[in-house]
Amino acid sequence: MLGVDPGDLADLRAADHLLTELAAGLALPEAGYAATHLVRTGRPRIALSFALPDEDAARAAWHRLTSHREGAAAGAALGSLRHGPAELAGSAAHAAGEHAFRRAGRAVRYPGSRALTGTLTVAALLAGCAVDRVAVLGAPSPAADPSQRVRTRGHVRPQWQEGRLVLAAMPAAGGVLVPFEEPEPTPCCADHG
C-alpha cells in the first residue's frame, strides 16, 4: 500500500484530480483501488493511498513517485520506506495503513467505479463494482432495498468502514437514491451577496 501526503490538499475535488493524475502516472491498473484520507493531525488536509497489485508494482510505483516528486514538499510511504518531510511521510503512512486494513478512506478508484453512470438498481450497483453495501441515511433500516434505484450522477465515492466498502446514499426526488456526496457541491455562502 502506497501513501502520499502532498501537504497542501484541502479540497476533495483537487484531491480527486491529483489522485487520478498520480494513478495514471503510477500505472495503477483499472481494477486497482485508490482513496483519499482526512489528515486530522497538524494542519487539516487530505492524503492519498494506492493499492498496487503486487510488491513489484508497488516498488516500481514508489520509484516513479519519489523520483518524480524529488524536491517537492510531499511525503510518501510504502511499508517501512518513507520519503519527504517527517510529518507528511507519517500521515502518508497513516493513510496507507487505514487503506490496507480497510478502516477508513474515501474510495475514488475501485473495481467497477468507471461504469457507475446513470441510474442503476442497488442490486446492479453492488453486482457491478467493489461496493459491498449501500446505506440509506435517515432510513429506519440503513440497508437499501436491492430493487431501489440509485441515480449515480457519475460520482460514487464509497468509504471503507470495518473492512467493507460502503456507499452512503440519501432519498431524492423521484423516489430514487443519490450518493450522499455531491459531485460539485455549492460553496458555502455562494448565494449570499
Backbone as a chain_set.jsonl record, in Angstrom:
{"seq": "MLGVDPGDLADLRAADHLLTELAAGLALPEAGYAATHLVRTGRPRIALSFALPDEDAARAAWHRLTSHREGAAAGAALGSLRHGPAELAGSAAHAAGEHAFRRAGRAVRYPGSRALTGTLTVAALLAGCAVDRVAVLGAPSPAADPSQRVRTRGHVRPQWQEGRLVLAAMPAAGGVLVPFEEPEPTPCCADHG", "coords": {"N": [[0.85, -1.174, 0.0], [0.662, 2.109, -0.922], [1.186, 5.313, 0.323], [0.496, 8.82, 0.099], [1.138, 12.142, 0.952], [0.538, 15.2, -0.091], [0.7, 17.543, 1.298], [-0.627, 19.963, 1.013], [-3.239, 19.655, 0.217], [-6.552, 20.428, 0.506], [-9.046, 20.304, -0.447], [-11.639, 18.302, -1.676], [-12.266, 17.92, -4.433], [-9.912, 18.794, -5.699], [-8.224, 16.909, -4.59], [-9.266, 14.532, -5.692], [-8.642, 15.018, -8.366], [-5.778, 15.14, -8.331], [-5.283, 12.556, -7.355], [-6.246, 11.012, -9.493], [-4.47, 11.806, -11.532], [-2.007, 10.917, -10.402], [-2.559, 8.156, -10.156], [-2.641, 7.409, -12.843], [0.0, 8.067, -13.593], [1.398, 6.331, -11.937], [0.769, 3.944, -12.955], [-1.487, 2.535, -12.017], [-3.58, -0.218, -12.077], [-6.692, -0.606, -13.898], [-8.513, -1.979, -12.322], [-7.617, -1.382, -9.838], [-7.329, 0.019, -6.487], [-7.789, 3.266, -5.126], [-7.655, 5.878, -2.772], [-8.886, 8.673, -0.799], [-7.894, 10.341, 2.214], [-8.673, 11.823, 5.303], [-6.534, 13.949, 7.031], [-5.965, 14.318, 10.317], [-4.23, 15.446, 12.069], [-1.94, 18.052, 12.976], [-1.977, 20.477, 10.407], [-5.205, 20.521, 8.987], [-5.88, 18.412, 6.251], [-5.699, 16.531, 3.16], [-4.749, 13.234, 2.453], [-3.508, 10.617, 0.278], [-4.052, 7.24, -0.899], [-2.86, 4.259, -2.459], [-3.547, 1.115, -3.735], [-1.522, -1.265, -4.873], [-1.063, -3.926, -7.3], [0.874, -5.917, -6.688], [4.035, -6.656, -5.013], [6.212, -5.998, -6.706], [5.037, -4.149, -8.487], [4.363, -2.212, -6.621], [6.89, -1.378, -5.7], [7.948, -0.349, -8.091], [6.143, 1.743, -8.538], [6.691, 3.271, -6.265], [9.319, 4.06, -6.822], [8.902, 5.586, -9.196], [7.248, 7.598, -8.143], [8.789, 8.808, -6.044], [11.004, 9.64, -7.458], [9.906, 11.368, -9.348], [8.751, 13.34, -7.752], [10.858, 14.534, -6.592], [12.396, 16.87, -4.574], [10.017, 18.121, -4.197], [7.634, 19.192, -1.767], [6.324, 16.936, -0.621], [5.074, 14.06, 1.143], [5.691, 10.55, 1.362], [4.932, 7.052, 1.677], [5.715, 3.625, 1.862], [5.259, 0.598, 3.066], [7.878, 0.17, 5.262], [9.36, 2.187, 4.18], [10.064, 5.652, 3.797], [9.539, 8.967, 2.549], [10.326, 12.358, 2.048], [9.255, 15.257, 4.062], [9.091, 14.562, 7.576], [6.59, 14.812, 8.985], [4.718, 14.759, 6.89], [5.369, 12.355, 5.606], [4.727, 10.644, 7.669], [1.92, 10.987, 7.91], [1.227, 10.073, 5.399], [1.936, 7.398, 5.672], [0.083, 6.703, 7.619], [-2.334, 7.009, 6.194], [-1.946, 5.002, 4.26], [-1.965, 2.785, 5.95], [-4.595, 2.906, 7.007], [-6.009, 2.354, 4.673], [-4.944, -0.156, 3.939], [-5.859, -1.808, 6.009], [-8.478, -1.399, 5.691], [-9.978, 0.384, 7.232], [-10.635, 3.061, 7.039], [-11.154, 5.712, 4.663], [-11.893, 7.255, 1.594], [-13.04, 5.967, -1.213], [-11.986, 6.516, -4.469], [-11.061, 5.459, -6.854], [-11.811, 2.205, -7.812], [-12.532, -1.285, -8.373], [-14.775, -1.441, -11.028], [-15.694, 1.156, -10.752], [-15.678, 3.105, -12.798], [-17.784, 2.414, -14.409], [-20.081, 3.192, -13.177], [-22.494, 4.927, -13.947], [-25.31, 7.008, -14.769], [-28.574, 5.721, -13.943], [-29.059, 3.103, -11.734], [-30.124, -0.051, -10.329], [-29.912, -0.848, -6.827], [-29.066, -3.485, -6.526], [-27.832, -3.978, -9.045], [-25.778, -2.085, -8.946], [-24.251, -3.046, -6.763], [-23.533, -5.548, -7.792], [-21.963, -4.842, -9.945], [-19.614, -3.573, -9.174], [-17.013, -2.868, -6.712], [-18.262, -2.036, -4.382], [-19.619, -2.904, -1.277], [-21.927, -2.498, 0.195], [-24.907, -0.513, 0.306], [-25.849, 2.133, 2.194], [-28.623, 3.712, 3.522], [-29.079, 6.914, 4.464], [-30.758, 8.23, 7.279], [-32.902, 6.492, 7.111], [-35.277, 4.059, 8.414], [-34.328, 1.439, 8.29], [-31.028, 0.925, 7.651], [-30.02, -0.518, 5.484], [-30.197, -0.652, 2.002], [-32.929, -1.343, -0.191], [-32.664, -3.92, -2.56], [-33.949, -3.513, -5.039], [-34.274, -0.831, -5.232], [-33.729, 2.244, -6.951], [-30.729, 3.917, -7.922], [-29.494, 7.028, -8.6], [-26.634, 7.843, -9.98], [-25.211, 10.145, -10.699], [-22.793, 10.142, -11.858], [-20.819, 10.098, -9.935], [-19.597, 8.409, -7.523], [-18.622, 7.762, -4.406], [-17.711, 5.665, -2.25], [-16.988, 4.668, 1.189], [-14.422, 3.186, 3.196], [-15.376, 1.097, 5.772], [-15.069, -0.68, 8.62], [-13.809, -2.804, 7.221], [-15.346, -3.051, 4.941], [-16.586, -1.735, 1.852], [-18.579, 0.95, 1.767], [-21.35, 2.654, 0.518], [-22.75, 5.666, 1.217], [-26.001, 6.798, 0.933], [-28.826, 8.859, 0.006], [-32.356, 9.619, 0.112], [-33.95, 10.994, -2.789], [-35.604, 13.326, -5.029], [-38.221, 11.961, -7.013], [-38.232, 9.409, -6.074], [-35.82, 8.046, -6.009], [-32.509, 7.024, -4.955], [-29.586, 8.907, -4.13], [-26.018, 9.23, -4.196], [-24.569, 10.319, -1.13], [-22.483, 12.189, -1.185], [-22.087, 15.101, -3.002], [-21.464, 15.695, -6.491], [-20.445, 18.185, -7.372], [-20.266, 20.247, -5.077], [-22.086, 23.083, -3.813], [-20.376, 25.961, -2.951], [-20.06, 27.117, 0.412], [-22.055, 29.81, 1.376], [-22.337, 30.769, -1.218], [-24.58, 31.816, -2.369], [-24.98, 34.192, -1.139], [-24.928, 37.695, -1.213]], "CA": [[0.0, 0.0, 0.0], [1.446, 3.335, -1.068], [0.517, 6.509, 0.816], [1.072, 10.094, -0.342], [0.563, 13.364, 1.527], [1.115, 16.355, -0.781], [0.929, 18.6, 2.272], [-1.428, 21.176, 0.827], [-4.56, 19.331, -0.328], [-7.617, 20.669, 1.477], [-10.293, 20.297, -1.205], [-11.859, 16.964, -2.22], [-12.167, 17.907, -5.901], [-8.483, 18.851, -6.036], [-7.661, 15.611, -4.201], [-9.672, 13.572, -6.724], [-7.877, 15.328, -9.579], [-4.401, 14.691, -8.132], [-5.307, 11.101, -7.247], [-6.399, 10.488, -10.854], [-3.183, 12.029, -12.215], [-0.995, 10.016, -9.844], [-2.914, 6.778, -10.506], [-2.189, 7.208, -14.223], [1.458, 8.102, -13.596], [1.924, 5.174, -11.209], [0.289, 2.768, -13.684], [-2.463, 1.787, -11.228], [-4.476, -0.91, -13.005], [-8.096, -0.175, -13.893], [-9.194, -2.642, -11.204], [-6.935, -1.033, -8.591], [-8.001, 0.893, -5.521], [-7.119, 4.496, -4.693], [-8.578, 6.538, -1.846], [-8.481, 9.888, -0.09], [-7.961, 10.187, 3.672], [-8.555, 13.071, 6.045], [-5.434, 14.02, 7.997], [-6.536, 15.026, 11.466], [-3.152, 15.96, 12.917], [-1.311, 19.221, 12.354], [-2.926, 21.198, 9.549], [-6.171, 19.645, 8.321], [-5.594, 18.261, 4.83], [-6.092, 15.249, 2.585], [-3.689, 12.356, 1.959], [-3.973, 9.658, -0.719], [-3.49, 5.889, -0.815], [-2.964, 3.481, -3.692], [-3.31, -0.32, -3.568], [-0.885, -1.792, -6.076], [-1.394, -5.346, -7.404], [1.871, -6.803, -6.087], [5.213, -5.972, -4.471], [6.998, -5.411, -7.801], [4.324, -2.95, -8.942], [4.468, -1.214, -5.548], [8.262, -0.829, -5.73], [8.082, 0.469, -9.303], [5.375, 2.972, -8.296], [7.463, 4.031, -5.272], [10.453, 4.673, -7.53], [8.376, 6.65, -10.062], [6.727, 8.686, -7.316], [9.841, 9.528, -5.318], [11.87, 10.282, -8.449], [9.132, 12.448, -9.969], [8.446, 14.399, -6.801], [12.121, 14.971, -5.986], [12.441, 18.294, -4.266], [8.68, 18.597, -3.831], [7.386, 19.119, -0.323], [5.323, 15.897, -0.385], [5.513, 12.896, 1.896], [5.236, 9.28, 0.807], [5.25, 5.887, 2.496], [5.456, 2.288, 1.331], [5.793, -0.276, 4.108], [8.756, 0.912, 6.184], [10.032, 3.259, 3.446], [9.496, 6.991, 3.939], [10.132, 9.969, 1.674], [9.823, 13.707, 2.286], [9.223, 15.736, 5.447], [8.624, 13.535, 8.514], [5.151, 14.944, 9.272], [3.96, 14.336, 5.711], [5.618, 10.925, 5.416], [3.961, 9.961, 8.712], [0.493, 10.963, 7.562], [1.118, 9.192, 4.232], [1.954, 6.038, 6.222], [-1.202, 6.504, 8.297], [-3.331, 6.804, 5.135], [-1.709, 3.672, 3.695], [-2.425, 1.814, 6.945], [-6.064, 2.915, 7.021], [-6.471, 1.678, 3.458], [-4.538, -1.561, 3.986], [-6.729, -2.522, 6.943], [-9.847, -1.044, 5.299], [-10.626, 1.043, 8.374], [-11.111, 4.389, 6.646], [-10.731, 6.169, 3.344], [-12.95, 7.551, 0.625], [-12.573, 5.343, -2.45], [-12.207, 7.266, -5.708], [-10.864, 4.425, -7.884], [-12.016, 0.855, -7.302], [-13.056, -2.096, -9.466], [-16.118, -1.131, -11.487], [-16.098, 2.543, -10.472], [-15.89, 3.892, -14.021], [-19.044, 2.012, -15.047], [-21.212, 3.652, -12.367], [-23.084, 6.133, -14.534], [-26.751, 6.913, -14.964], [-29.395, 5.208, -12.846], [-28.95, 1.65, -11.586], [-30.706, -0.556, -9.084], [-28.905, -1.155, -5.805], [-28.533, -4.813, -6.851], [-26.909, -3.845, -10.183], [-24.604, -1.342, -8.477], [-23.439, -3.952, -5.945], [-23.008, -6.625, -8.637], [-21.06, -4.332, -10.969], [-18.419, -2.892, -8.669], [-16.47, -3.349, -5.438], [-19.047, -1.571, -3.234], [-20.201, -4.035, -0.553], [-23.226, -2.187, 0.793], [-25.449, 0.84, 0.168], [-26.514, 2.508, 3.44], [-29.516, 4.85, 3.304], [-29.05, 7.823, 5.605], [-32.05, 8.676, 7.776], [-33.947, 5.49, 6.904], [-35.437, 3.173, 9.566], [-33.37, 0.357, 8.073], [-29.972, 1.533, 6.833], [-29.716, -1.296, 4.281], [-31.043, -0.283, 0.864], [-33.657, -2.393, -0.89], [-31.941, -4.215, -3.806], [-34.646, -3.018, -6.234], [-34.276, 0.638, -5.199], [-32.895, 2.837, -7.996], [-29.709, 4.877, -7.488], [-29.031, 7.957, -9.638], [-25.228, 7.997, -9.575], [-24.687, 11.468, -11.064], [-21.411, 9.939, -12.292], [-19.935, 10.439, -8.809], [-19.875, 7.438, -6.465], [-17.447, 7.739, -3.533], [-17.946, 4.906, -1.022], [-15.932, 4.773, 2.194], [-14.08, 1.972, 3.929], [-15.918, 1.028, 7.125], [-14.979, -2.022, 9.198], [-13.414, -3.776, 6.213], [-16.273, -3.091, 3.811], [-16.744, -0.503, 1.086], [-19.981, 1.309, 1.992], [-21.809, 3.876, -0.125], [-23.826, 6.383, 1.906], [-26.944, 7.362, -0.039], [-29.983, 9.525, 0.617], [-33.507, 9.716, -0.784], [-34.007, 12.197, -3.633], [-36.841, 13.494, -5.796], [-38.485, 10.903, -7.987], [-38.167, 8.1, -5.436], [-34.522, 7.392, -6.191], [-31.437, 7.358, -4.027], [-28.389, 9.517, -4.721], [-24.9, 9.207, -3.257], [-24.585, 11.444, -0.2], [-21.525, 13.208, -1.627], [-22.435, 15.82, -4.227], [-20.34, 15.762, -7.427], [-19.888, 19.539, -7.367], [-21.033, 20.939, -4.045], [-22.159, 24.544, -3.842], [-19.571, 26.506, -1.858], [-20.789, 27.787, 1.481], [-22.307, 31.249, 1.204], [-22.262, 31.144, -2.629], [-25.751, 32.585, -2.775], [-25.05, 35.437, -0.362], [-24.305, 38.781, -1.971]], "C": [[0.894, 1.234, 0.0], [0.62, 4.512, -0.579], [1.248, 7.752, 0.36], [0.36, 11.222, 0.393], [1.237, 14.547, 0.848], [1.339, 17.55, 0.136], [0.023, 19.799, 2.155], [-2.815, 20.908, 0.248], [-5.621, 19.537, 0.747], [-8.994, 20.585, 0.836], [-10.465, 18.923, -1.85], [-11.767, 16.915, -3.738], [-10.718, 17.954, -6.351], [-7.814, 17.523, -5.7], [-8.009, 14.547, -5.234], [-8.853, 13.768, -7.998], [-6.433, 14.83, -9.449], [-4.335, 13.172, -8.053], [-5.396, 10.472, -8.636], [-5.106, 10.648, -11.649], [-2.124, 11.052, -11.727], [-1.29, 8.564, -10.198], [-2.463, 6.463, -11.926], [-0.667, 7.149, -14.277], [2.101, 6.912, -12.91], [1.499, 3.859, -11.844], [-0.618, 1.897, -12.819], [-3.416, 1.102, -12.198], [-5.919, -0.43, -12.852], [-8.854, -0.769, -12.708], [-8.538, -2.325, -9.861], [-7.766, -0.105, -7.725], [-7.145, 2.115, -5.236], [-8.134, 5.284, -3.876], [-7.995, 7.834, -1.308], [-8.692, 9.649, 1.402], [-7.829, 11.554, 4.319], [-7.411, 12.96, 7.04], [-5.93, 14.895, 9.136], [-5.482, 15.543, 12.433], [-2.494, 17.134, 12.209], [-2.347, 20.022, 11.589], [-3.916, 20.206, 8.942], [-5.883, 19.616, 6.816], [-6.008, 16.859, 4.393], [-4.851, 14.518, 2.089], [-4.329, 11.333, 1.015], [-3.366, 8.29, -0.46], [-3.786, 5.139, -2.107], [-2.644, 2.025, -3.381], [-2.761, -0.847, -4.888], [-1.06, -3.308, -6.11], [-0.389, -6.306, -6.77], [3.088, -5.984, -5.653], [6.058, -5.323, -5.568], [6.351, -4.125, -8.313], [4.428, -1.841, -7.903], [5.851, -0.57, -5.546], [8.466, 0.071, -6.949], [7.338, 1.794, -9.129], [6.108, 3.87, -7.303], [8.604, 4.775, -5.966], [9.973, 5.821, -8.427], [7.927, 7.854, -9.236], [7.847, 9.481, -6.662], [10.83, 10.184, -6.271], [11.184, 11.509, -9.032], [8.949, 13.62, -9.017], [9.699, 14.85, -6.055], [12.1, 16.475, -5.773], [11.09, 18.866, -3.901], [8.478, 18.389, -2.337], [6.282, 18.125, -0.017], [5.933, 14.794, 0.452], [4.952, 11.648, 1.254], [5.67, 8.156, 1.735], [4.859, 4.619, 1.755], [6.074, 1.316, 2.319], [6.615, 0.542, 5.082], [9.501, 2.055, 5.492], [9.304, 4.584, 3.64], [10.248, 7.946, 3.021], [9.513, 11.312, 2.03], [9.834, 14.091, 3.749], [8.557, 14.712, 6.373], [7.122, 13.61, 8.781], [4.319, 14.413, 8.109], [4.151, 12.847, 5.432], [4.833, 10.114, 6.444], [2.478, 9.894, 8.39], [0.253, 10.133, 6.299], [1.09, 7.733, 4.694], [0.628, 5.722, 6.913], [-2.311, 6.238, 7.271], [-3.184, 5.41, 4.524], [-2.198, 2.586, 4.652], [-3.943, 1.742, 7.03], [-6.616, 2.137, 5.83], [-6.153, 0.183, 3.527], [-5.459, -2.388, 4.884], [-8.205, -2.204, 6.721], [-10.649, -0.471, 6.467], [-11.262, 2.361, 7.971], [-10.56, 4.719, 5.268], [-11.934, 6.281, 2.436], [-12.46, 7.055, -0.726], [-12.974, 6.174, -3.666], [-12.075, 6.322, -6.897], [-11.021, 3.073, -7.211], [-12.614, 0.036, -8.435], [-14.515, -1.758, -9.774], [-16.538, 0.321, -11.346], [-16.403, 3.342, -11.736], [-17.224, 3.573, -14.703], [-20.275, 2.526, -14.3], [-21.731, 4.992, -12.87], [-24.584, 5.92, -14.674], [-27.473, 6.434, -13.722], [-29.362, 3.689, -12.874], [-29.762, 1.216, -10.377], [-29.567, -0.783, -8.094], [-28.259, -2.496, -6.127], [-27.523, -4.738, -7.994], [-25.642, -3.112, -9.773], [-23.68, -2.276, -7.703], [-22.809, -5.065, -6.783], [-21.926, -6.133, -9.59], [-19.798, -3.658, -10.486], [-18.026, -3.447, -7.302], [-17.232, -2.861, -4.212], [-19.735, -2.782, -2.606], [-21.621, -3.771, -0.063], [-23.608, -0.752, 0.477], [-26.242, 1.106, 1.444], [-27.338, 3.765, 3.199], [-29.552, 5.694, 4.57], [-30.464, 8.239, 5.992], [-33.177, 7.682, 7.598], [-34.06, 4.598, 8.141], [-34.502, 1.968, 9.493], [-32.28, 0.909, 7.17], [-29.637, 0.769, 5.554], [-30.711, -0.937, 3.175], [-31.708, -1.514, 0.264], [-32.939, -2.654, -2.217], [-32.617, -3.68, -5.068], [-34.707, -1.489, -6.292], [-33.332, 1.17, -6.277], [-31.95, 3.871, -7.387], [-29.31, 5.722, -8.691], [-27.605, 8.339, -9.245], [-24.678, 9.403, -9.766], [-23.214, 11.372, -11.497], [-20.389, 10.179, -11.197], [-20.282, 9.54, -7.622], [-18.603, 7.253, -5.643], [-17.766, 6.999, -2.232], [-16.773, 5.07, -0.055], [-15.687, 3.42, 2.838], [-14.625, 2.103, 5.341], [-15.855, -0.42, 7.582], [-14.714, -3.089, 8.135], [-14.305, -3.857, 4.986], [-16.346, -1.731, 3.14], [-18.235, -0.153, 1.08], [-20.288, 2.644, 1.317], [-22.948, 4.465, 0.694], [-24.693, 7.041, 0.841], [-28.105, 7.999, 0.713], [-31.122, 9.577, -0.392], [-33.487, 11.046, -1.541], [-35.347, 12.23, -4.359], [-36.997, 12.36, -6.799], [-38.369, 9.511, -7.402], [-36.87, 7.349, -5.628], [-33.603, 7.737, -5.018], [-30.343, 8.065, -4.811], [-27.256, 9.362, -3.715], [-24.917, 10.471, -2.396], [-23.652, 12.558, -0.66], [-21.952, 13.789, -2.964], [-21.233, 15.837, -5.174], [-19.671, 17.135, -7.454], [-20.668, 20.35, -6.351], [-20.999, 22.454, -4.217], [-21.322, 25.077, -2.686], [-20.451, 27.213, -0.833], [-20.89, 29.275, 1.161], [-22.272, 31.7, -0.254], [-23.449, 31.998, -3.055], [-25.94, 33.861, -1.969], [-24.325, 36.541, -1.116], [-23.494, 39.608, -1.152]], "O": [[1.781, 1.367, 0.843], [-0.517, 4.697, -1.012], [2.474, 7.752, 0.243], [-0.869, 11.258, 0.45], [2.38, 14.871, 1.166], [2.084, 18.467, -0.209], [-0.092, 20.58, 3.1], [-3.497, 21.844, -0.169], [-5.584, 18.882, 1.788], [-10.004, 20.777, 1.513], [-9.545, 18.428, -2.501], [-11.233, 15.948, -4.283], [-10.329, 17.242, -7.277], [-6.94, 17.061, -6.433], [-7.154, 13.747, -5.615], [-8.425, 12.8, -8.627], [-5.921, 14.172, -10.356], [-3.429, 12.562, -8.621], [-4.695, 9.502, -8.921], [-4.694, 9.73, -12.359], [-1.426, 10.431, -12.528], [-0.368, 7.81, -10.51], [-1.957, 5.372, -12.189], [-0.104, 6.276, -14.937], [3.217, 6.521, -13.253], [1.826, 2.785, -11.339], [-0.538, 0.67, -12.872], [-4.002, 1.763, -13.055], [-6.308, 0.086, -11.803], [-9.744, -0.122, -12.154], [-8.874, -2.943, -8.851], [-8.761, 0.473, -8.165], [-5.923, 2.015, -5.119], [-9.312, 5.356, -4.226], [-6.786, 8.062, -1.352], [-9.55, 8.863, 1.805], [-6.976, 12.351, 3.931], [-7.328, 11.994, 7.799], [-6.27, 16.062, 8.941], [-5.821, 16.03, 13.511], [-2.492, 17.201, 10.98], [-3.464, 20.222, 12.065], [-3.51, 19.161, 8.435], [-5.67, 20.656, 6.192], [-6.594, 16.101, 5.166], [-4.01, 15.094, 1.4], [-5.553, 11.207, 0.967], [-2.291, 8.186, 0.131], [-4.811, 5.351, -2.755], [-1.588, 1.729, -2.823], [-3.464, -0.867, -5.898], [-1.192, -3.927, -5.054], [-0.766, -7.402, -6.357], [3.16, -4.779, -5.894], [6.566, -4.217, -5.383], [7.038, -3.131, -8.547], [4.565, -0.668, -8.252], [5.97, 0.647, -5.407], [9.087, 1.129, -6.847], [7.84, 2.846, -9.524], [6.145, 5.089, -7.475], [8.825, 5.962, -5.727], [10.565, 6.901, -8.423], [8.202, 8.998, -9.599], [7.847, 10.711, -6.723], [11.438, 11.194, -5.919], [11.803, 12.56, -9.192], [8.99, 14.774, -9.442], [9.603, 15.479, -5.002], [11.818, 17.245, -6.691], [11.006, 19.968, -3.357], [9.089, 17.508, -1.732], [5.385, 18.43, 0.769], [7.15, 14.611, 0.472], [3.869, 11.674, 0.669], [6.642, 8.285, 2.479], [3.813, 4.551, 1.11], [7.298, 1.22, 2.402], [6.114, 1.502, 5.668], [10.205, 2.816, 6.155], [8.074, 4.629, 3.646], [11.435, 7.763, 2.749], [8.311, 11.396, 2.285], [10.353, 13.355, 4.587], [7.575, 14.073, 5.994], [6.449, 12.58, 8.803], [3.335, 13.704, 8.315], [3.201, 12.156, 5.062], [4.334, 9.031, 6.138], [1.847, 8.854, 8.579], [-0.819, 9.548, 6.145], [0.318, 6.927, 4.174], [0.114, 4.609, 6.805], [-3.132, 5.341, 7.463], [-4.177, 4.72, 4.297], [-2.775, 1.587, 4.222], [-4.515, 0.655, 7.115], [-7.565, 1.364, 5.962], [-7.004, -0.647, 3.208], [-5.796, -3.527, 4.56], [-9.071, -2.673, 7.46], [-11.821, -0.792, 6.663], [-12.309, 2.737, 8.498], [-9.624, 4.084, 4.781], [-12.871, 5.486, 2.514], [-11.565, 7.654, -1.321], [-14.147, 6.492, -3.86], [-12.872, 6.375, -7.834], [-10.43, 2.823, -6.16], [-13.158, 0.611, -9.378], [-15.373, -1.787, -8.892], [-17.631, 0.687, -11.776], [-17.308, 4.176, -11.73], [-17.731, 4.377, -15.485], [-21.4, 2.313, -14.751], [-21.447, 6.044, -12.298], [-25.063, 4.786, -14.693], [-27.051, 6.7, -12.597], [-29.606, 3.068, -13.908], [-30.055, 2.027, -9.499], [-28.404, -0.896, -8.483], [-27.041, -2.639, -6.017], [-26.468, -5.367, -7.923], [-24.548, -3.477, -10.205], [-22.474, -2.305, -7.947], [-21.681, -5.48, -6.516], [-21.065, -6.909, -10.003], [-18.986, -3.213, -11.297], [-18.645, -4.388, -6.804], [-16.881, -3.239, -3.094], [-20.355, -3.585, -3.303], [-22.421, -4.696, 0.079], [-22.748, 0.124, 0.388], [-27.196, 0.389, 1.744], [-26.812, 4.772, 2.726], [-30.004, 5.237, 5.62], [-31.277, 8.563, 5.126], [-34.322, 8.007, 7.911], [-33.072, 4.393, 8.845], [-33.955, 1.532, 10.505], [-32.561, 1.319, 6.044], [-29.038, 1.331, 4.637], [-31.922, -0.923, 3.398], [-31.117, -2.593, 0.219], [-32.633, -1.703, -2.937], [-31.941, -3.418, -6.064], [-35.144, -0.923, -7.294], [-32.257, 0.61, -6.494], [-32.314, 4.602, -6.466], [-28.838, 5.187, -9.695], [-27.401, 9.078, -8.282], [-23.76, 9.804, -9.051], [-22.487, 12.366, -11.504], [-19.22, 10.437, -11.484], [-21.153, 9.869, -6.817], [-17.629, 6.666, -6.114], [-18.061, 7.633, -1.219], [-15.704, 5.549, -0.434], [-16.604, 2.615, 3.007], [-14.37, 3.094, 6.025], [-16.509, -1.288, 7.003], [-15.33, -4.155, 8.155], [-14.044, -4.652, 4.084], [-16.186, -0.699, 3.79], [-19.047, -0.853, 0.476], [-19.583, 3.632, 1.517], [-23.995, 3.836, 0.849], [-24.195, 7.747, -0.036], [-28.336, 7.72, 1.89], [-30.89, 9.578, -1.601], [-33.069, 12.076, -1.012], [-36.121, 11.274, -4.305], [-36.018, 11.868, -7.359], [-38.402, 8.527, -8.14], [-36.823, 6.135, -5.429], [-33.892, 8.621, -4.212], [-30.192, 7.847, -6.013], [-27.499, 9.362, -2.508], [-25.241, 11.556, -2.879], [-23.986, 13.737, -0.542], [-22.152, 13.061, -3.937], [-20.098, 15.979, -4.719], [-18.447, 17.223, -7.549], [-21.613, 21.056, -6.702], [-20.02, 23.023, -4.699], [-21.541, 24.679, -1.542], [-21.46, 27.828, -1.18], [-19.923, 29.903, 0.731], [-22.185, 32.901, -0.513], [-23.346, 32.803, -3.98], [-26.959, 34.538, -2.109], [-23.216, 36.331, -1.606], [-22.9, 40.568, -1.641]]}, "num_chains": 1, "name": "protein.A"}
